[in-house]
Amino acid sequence: MNKKLLAAGLALALGAGYTLSAVAQAKPEVLVKQRQAAMTLTGKYFGPLSQMAQGKMPYNGKIVARNAEFLTVLSQMPWDGFSPATADIKSAALPAVYKDAAKFKAAQELLQTNVGKLAAATKGGNEGAIKAAIGDVGKSCGNCHDNFREKKQ
Amino acid sequence: MNKKLLAAGLALALGAGYTLSAVAQAKPEVLVKQRQAAMTLTGKYFGPLSQMAQGKMPYNGKIVARNAEFLTVLSQMPWDGFSPATADIKSAALPAVYKDAAKFKAAQELLQTNVGKLAAATKGGNEGAIKAAIGDVGKSCGNCHDNFREKKQ
């Protein structure tokens, strides 16, 4: 494949949302799309764990361990997308995200801590401990959504 | 927080796209949204590396190493979203995704292999080798997009 074509194709494929001067200079609309993408995937990989912990889906330790590993990475991804530059873009983010940044940051860190504990628990293999750790991750999600996300009607 | 409310809130927050009987039974629309989310984040974390490799952004070894780790996980995420159940949902996926599943699978594996090589190269710290590995990852993206994704006009 022609190299120039490849470069042009990649620029298109990657959304071309970046300026050339700095790493975190994506356009506000792109930042919102990226942070929502991280939340979508967090739902994909946490949803089944939540259901397993509640007995609504058969428990599968391999899936829990894999998803916990994925969530360890995903729980690092949304936050730089909540740049003040995005405050005026329509989304479910409440103004508190930008007005109470310290509390928002603490909520992020609590999620990351609890996901870390879940990942550690999956190494131990104790189903009860793992389910409790899943519950704690769920509470971290809910706590942050309660304070920083518009309620769905 | 009330536990029932928490559970209900979580179900909403997580998109409620899952049925209770199996792990991979999300609705086709949800699968498409999830695979597109994985591609969005792949763009977020590969875009800067591509620019660094091309000299369009200052090289930063720490960011390259972190993003390579993220891409190792992200490169596992899109593929189960290309379920045959999604073939009729409007997206940029070409019919070849479903008609030439073996070739599509090989393209996924080539990406994963090249991302693995990039992650390994970041451990070595040789900037030239890392930039070459970034280029190989980019070619894997381009190769798959060329064959399995509608061209943007």
Coordinates of C-alpha atoms in Angstrom, one line a residue:
Chain A
M1 CA 0.0 0.0 0.0
N2 CA 1.2 3.5 -0.9
K3 CA 2.7 5.1 2.2
K4 CA 1.1 8.5 1.7
L5 CA -2.3 6.9 1.2
L6 CA -1.7 4.9 4.4
A7 CA -0.9 8.1 6.4
A8 CA -3.9 9.9 5.0
G9 CA -6.2 6.9 5.6
L10 CA -4.9 6.6 9.2
A11 CA -5.5 10.3 9.8
L12 CA -9.1 9.9 8.7
A13 CA -9.5 6.6 10.5
L14 CA -8.2 8.0 13.8
G15 CA -10.7 10.9 13.7
A16 CA -8.1 13.6 13.0
G17 CA -9.1 15.2 16.3
Y18 CA -5.6 16.0 17.4
T19 CA -3.5 19.1 16.9
L20 CA 0.2 18.6 16.4
S21 CA 1.5 20.6 19.3
A22 CA 0.6 18.6 22.3
V23 CA -0.8 15.2 23.4
A24 CA -4.0 16.3 25.1
Q25 CA -5.2 18.9 22.6
A26 CA -8.1 17.0 21.1
K27 CA -11.1 19.1 20.3
P28 CA -13.8 19.3 23.1
E29 CA -16.3 17.2 21.0
V30 CA -13.7 14.5 20.5
L31 CA -12.8 14.5 24.3
V32 CA -16.5 14.0 25.1
K33 CA -16.8 11.2 22.6
Q34 CA -13.7 9.5 24.0
R35 CA -14.8 9.7 27.6
Q36 CA -18.2 8.4 26.7
A37 CA -16.5 5.5 24.8
A38 CA -14.6 4.6 28.0
M39 CA -17.9 4.6 29.9
T40 CA -19.5 2.4 27.2
L41 CA -16.8 -0.2 27.5
T42 CA -16.8 0.0 31.3
G43 CA -20.5 -0.9 31.1
K44 CA -19.6 -3.7 28.6
Y45 CA -17.1 -5.3 31.0
F46 CA -18.6 -4.4 34.4
G47 CA -22.2 -5.2 33.5
P48 CA -21.8 -9.0 33.5
L49 CA -19.8 -8.9 36.7
S50 CA -22.6 -6.9 38.4
Q51 CA -25.1 -9.5 37.2
M52 CA -22.9 -12.4 38.4
A53 CA -22.5 -10.8 41.8
Q54 CA -26.2 -10.5 42.1
G55 CA -26.8 -14.1 41.0
K56 CA -28.6 -12.9 37.8
M57 CA -26.0 -14.6 35.6
P58 CA -23.9 -17.8 36.2
Y59 CA -20.6 -17.0 37.9
N60 CA -17.6 -17.5 35.6
G61 CA -14.3 -16.9 37.3
K62 CA -12.4 -16.6 34.0
I63 CA -14.6 -13.9 32.7
V64 CA -14.4 -12.0 36.0
A65 CA -10.6 -12.1 36.0
R66 CA -10.4 -11.0 32.4
N67 CA -12.9 -8.2 32.8
A68 CA -11.2 -7.0 36.0
E69 CA -8.0 -6.7 34.1
F70 CA -9.8 -4.8 31.3
L71 CA -11.4 -2.5 34.0
T72 CA -8.1 -1.8 35.5
V73 CA -7.1 -0.1 32.3
L74 CA -10.5 1.3 31.4
S75 CA -10.8 3.0 34.8
Q76 CA -7.8 5.2 33.8
M77 CA -9.3 6.3 30.6
P78 CA -12.3 8.6 31.0
W79 CA -10.9 11.4 33.2
D80 CA -8.8 13.5 31.0
G81 CA -11.8 13.8 28.8
F82 CA -13.5 15.9 31.4
S83 CA -11.4 18.9 30.5
P84 CA -12.9 22.3 31.4
A85 CA -12.9 22.9 27.6
T86 CA -15.8 20.4 27.4
A87 CA -18.0 22.2 30.0
D88 CA -20.3 23.7 27.4
I89 CA -20.7 20.5 25.3
K90 CA -24.0 18.8 25.8
S91 CA -23.6 15.6 27.8
A92 CA -24.8 13.9 31.0
A93 CA -21.9 15.5 33.0
L94 CA -23.2 17.8 35.7
P95 CA -21.6 21.1 36.4
A96 CA -20.2 19.6 39.6
V97 CA -17.6 17.8 37.5
Y98 CA -15.9 21.2 36.8
K99 CA -17.0 23.0 40.0
D100 CA -16.0 20.4 42.5
A101 CA -12.9 18.9 40.8
A102 CA -11.4 17.7 44.0
K103 CA -14.4 15.6 44.9
F104 CA -14.7 14.3 41.3
K105 CA -11.0 13.3 41.4
A106 CA -11.6 11.5 44.7
A107 CA -14.5 9.6 43.2
Q108 CA -12.2 8.5 40.3
E109 CA -9.5 7.4 42.7
L110 CA -12.0 5.4 44.8
L111 CA -13.2 3.6 41.6
Q112 CA -9.6 2.8 40.7
T113 CA -8.8 1.6 44.2
N114 CA -11.8 -0.7 44.2
V115 CA -11.1 -2.0 40.7
G116 CA -7.5 -2.8 41.9
K117 CA -9.0 -4.7 44.9
L118 CA -11.2 -6.6 42.6
A119 CA -8.3 -7.5 40.3
A120 CA -6.4 -8.7 43.3
A121 CA -9.3 -10.7 44.6
T122 CA -9.6 -12.5 41.3
K123 CA -6.0 -13.8 41.9
G124 CA -7.1 -15.3 45.2
G125 CA -10.1 -17.1 43.6
N126 CA -12.4 -16.8 46.6
E127 CA -15.9 -16.4 45.0
G128 CA -17.4 -14.7 48.0
A129 CA -14.6 -12.2 48.3
I130 CA -14.7 -11.5 44.5
K131 CA -18.4 -10.9 44.6
A132 CA -18.0 -8.5 47.5
A133 CA -15.3 -6.7 45.6
I134 CA -17.6 -6.5 42.5
G135 CA -20.2 -4.9 44.8
D136 CA -17.7 -2.3 46.0
V137 CA -16.8 -1.4 42.4
G138 CA -20.5 -1.0 41.6
K139 CA -20.9 1.3 44.6
S140 CA -18.1 3.4 43.3
C141 CA -19.8 3.7 39.9
G142 CA -23.1 4.6 41.6
N143 CA -21.6 7.1 44.0
C144 CA -19.9 9.0 41.2
H145 CA -23.0 8.9 38.9
D146 CA -25.2 10.1 41.7
N147 CA -23.0 13.2 42.2
F148 CA -21.7 14.0 38.8
R149 CA -24.1 12.6 36.2
E150 CA -27.6 13.7 35.2
K151 CA -30.2 11.2 36.3
K152 CA -31.9 9.4 33.4
Q153 CA -35.6 10.2 33.2
Chain B
M1 CA -27.6 5.1 49.4
N2 CA -30.6 2.8 49.1
K3 CA -29.4 -0.5 47.6
K4 CA -32.4 -1.1 45.4
L5 CA -32.0 2.4 44.0
L6 CA -28.3 1.7 43.4
A7 CA -29.1 -1.5 41.5
A8 CA -31.7 0.3 39.4
G9 CA -29.3 3.2 38.8
L10 CA -26.5 0.9 37.8
A11 CA -28.8 -1.0 35.4
L12 CA -29.6 2.3 33.7
A13 CA -26.0 3.5 33.9
L14 CA -24.7 0.4 32.3
G15 CA -27.0 0.6 29.3
A16 CA -29.2 -2.3 30.3
G17 CA -28.3 -3.9 27.0
Y18 CA -27.7 -7.4 28.5
T19 CA -30.1 -10.2 28.9
L20 CA -29.7 -12.4 31.9
S21 CA -29.0 -15.7 30.3
A22 CA -25.6 -15.3 28.8
V23 CA -22.6 -13.1 28.7
A24 CA -22.5 -12.1 25.1
Q25 CA -26.2 -11.6 24.5
A26 CA -26.1 -7.8 24.2
K27 CA -28.5 -6.3 21.6
P28 CA -27.0 -5.8 18.2
E29 CA -27.2 -2.0 18.5
V30 CA -25.3 -2.2 21.8
L31 CA -22.7 -4.4 20.2
V32 CA -22.1 -1.9 17.5
K33 CA -21.9 1.0 20.0
Q34 CA -19.4 -1.0 22.1
R35 CA -17.1 -2.0 19.2
Q36 CA -17.2 1.6 17.9
A37 CA -16.2 2.7 21.4
A38 CA -13.2 0.4 21.4
M39 CA -12.2 1.9 18.0
T40 CA -12.6 5.5 19.3
L41 CA -10.3 4.7 22.2
T42 CA -7.8 3.0 20.0
G43 CA -7.7 6.2 18.0
K44 CA -7.2 8.2 21.2
Y45 CA -4.2 6.2 22.3
F46 CA -2.7 5.3 19.0
G47 CA -3.1 8.7 17.3
P48 CA -0.4 10.4 19.3
L49 CA 2.0 7.5 18.8
S50 CA 1.5 7.6 15.1
Q51 CA 2.2 11.4 15.2
M52 CA 5.4 10.8 17.3
A53 CA 6.6 8.1 14.9
Q54 CA 6.1 10.5 12.0
G55 CA 7.9 13.4 13.9
K56 CA 4.7 15.4 14.0
M57 CA 4.7 15.5 17.8
P58 CA 7.6 15.4 20.3
Y59 CA 8.5 11.9 21.2
N60 CA 7.6 11.0 24.8
G61 CA 8.6 7.5 25.9
K62 CA 6.4 7.4 28.9
I63 CA 3.3 8.2 26.9
V64 CA 4.3 5.6 24.3
A65 CA 4.8 2.9 27.0
R66 CA 1.5 3.7 28.7
N67 CA -0.5 3.9 25.5
A68 CA 1.1 0.6 24.3
E69 CA -0.2 -1.0 27.5
F70 CA -3.7 0.4 26.9
L71 CA -3.6 -0.7 23.3
T72 CA -2.7 -4.2 24.4
V73 CA -6.1 -4.3 26.2
L74 CA -8.1 -2.3 23.6
S75 CA -7.0 -4.5 20.7
Q76 CA -8.9 -7.4 22.4
M77 CA -12.1 -5.5 22.7
P78 CA -13.8 -4.7 19.4
W79 CA -14.1 -8.1 17.8
D80 CA -16.9 -9.8 19.7
G81 CA -18.9 -6.8 18.7
F82 CA -18.8 -7.9 15.0
S83 CA -21.4 -10.6 15.7
P84 CA -23.4 -11.8 12.6
A85 CA -26.4 -10.4 14.5
T86 CA -25.1 -6.9 13.8
A87 CA -24.7 -7.4 10.0
D88 CA -27.9 -5.4 9.3
I89 CA -27.1 -2.5 11.6
K90 CA -25.9 0.6 9.7
S91 CA -22.1 1.1 10.3
A92 CA -18.9 1.4 8.4
A93 CA -18.3 -2.3 8.6
L94 CA -18.2 -3.9 5.1
P95 CA -20.0 -7.2 4.3
A96 CA -16.6 -8.8 4.1
V97 CA -16.5 -8.7 7.9
Y98 CA -19.2 -11.4 8.0
K99 CA -18.4 -13.0 4.6
D100 CA -14.7 -13.4 5.1
A101 CA -14.5 -14.1 8.8
A102 CA -11.2 -16.0 8.6
K103 CA -9.4 -13.1 6.9
F104 CA -11.0 -10.7 9.3
K105 CA -9.8 -12.8 12.2
A106 CA -6.3 -12.9 10.8
A107 CA -6.3 -9.1 10.5
Q108 CA -7.3 -8.9 14.2
E109 CA -4.5 -11.2 15.2
L110 CA -1.9 -9.3 13.2
L111 CA -2.9 -6.2 15.0
Q112 CA -2.6 -7.9 18.4
T113 CA 0.7 -9.4 17.4
N114 CA 2.1 -6.0 16.3
V115 CA 0.7 -4.2 19.5
G116 CA 2.4 -6.9 21.5
K117 CA 5.7 -6.2 19.7
L118 CA 5.2 -2.5 20.3
A119 CA 4.6 -3.1 24.1
A120 CA 7.8 -5.3 24.2
A121 CA 9.8 -2.7 22.3
T122 CA 8.8 0.0 24.9
K123 CA 10.4 -2.2 27.5
G124 CA 13.7 -2.0 25.6
G125 CA 13.6 1.7 25.2
N126 CA 15.2 1.9 21.8
E127 CA 13.4 4.9 20.2
G128 CA 14.1 3.8 16.6
A129 CA 12.8 0.3 17.3
I130 CA 9.8 1.7 19.0
K131 CA 9.0 4.0 16.2
A132 CA 9.3 1.1 13.7
A133 CA 6.9 -0.9 15.9
I134 CA 4.4 2.0 15.9
G135 CA 4.6 2.0 12.1
D136 CA 3.8 -1.7 12.0
V137 CA 0.8 -1.2 14.3
G138 CA -0.4 1.6 12.0
K139 CA -0.1 -0.7 9.0
S140 CA -2.2 -3.3 10.7
C141 CA -4.9 -0.7 11.3
G142 CA -4.7 0.5 7.7
N143 CA -4.7 -3.0 6.3
C144 CA -7.9 -4.0 8.2
H145 CA -9.6 -0.7 7.5
D146 CA -8.8 -1.1 3.8
N147 CA -10.4 -4.5 3.6
F148 CA -13.2 -4.3 6.1
R149 CA -14.3 -0.7 6.5
E150 CA -16.1 1.7 4.2
K151 CA -13.9 4.4 2.9
K152 CA -14.7 7.9 4.2
Q153 CA -15.8 10.2 1.4

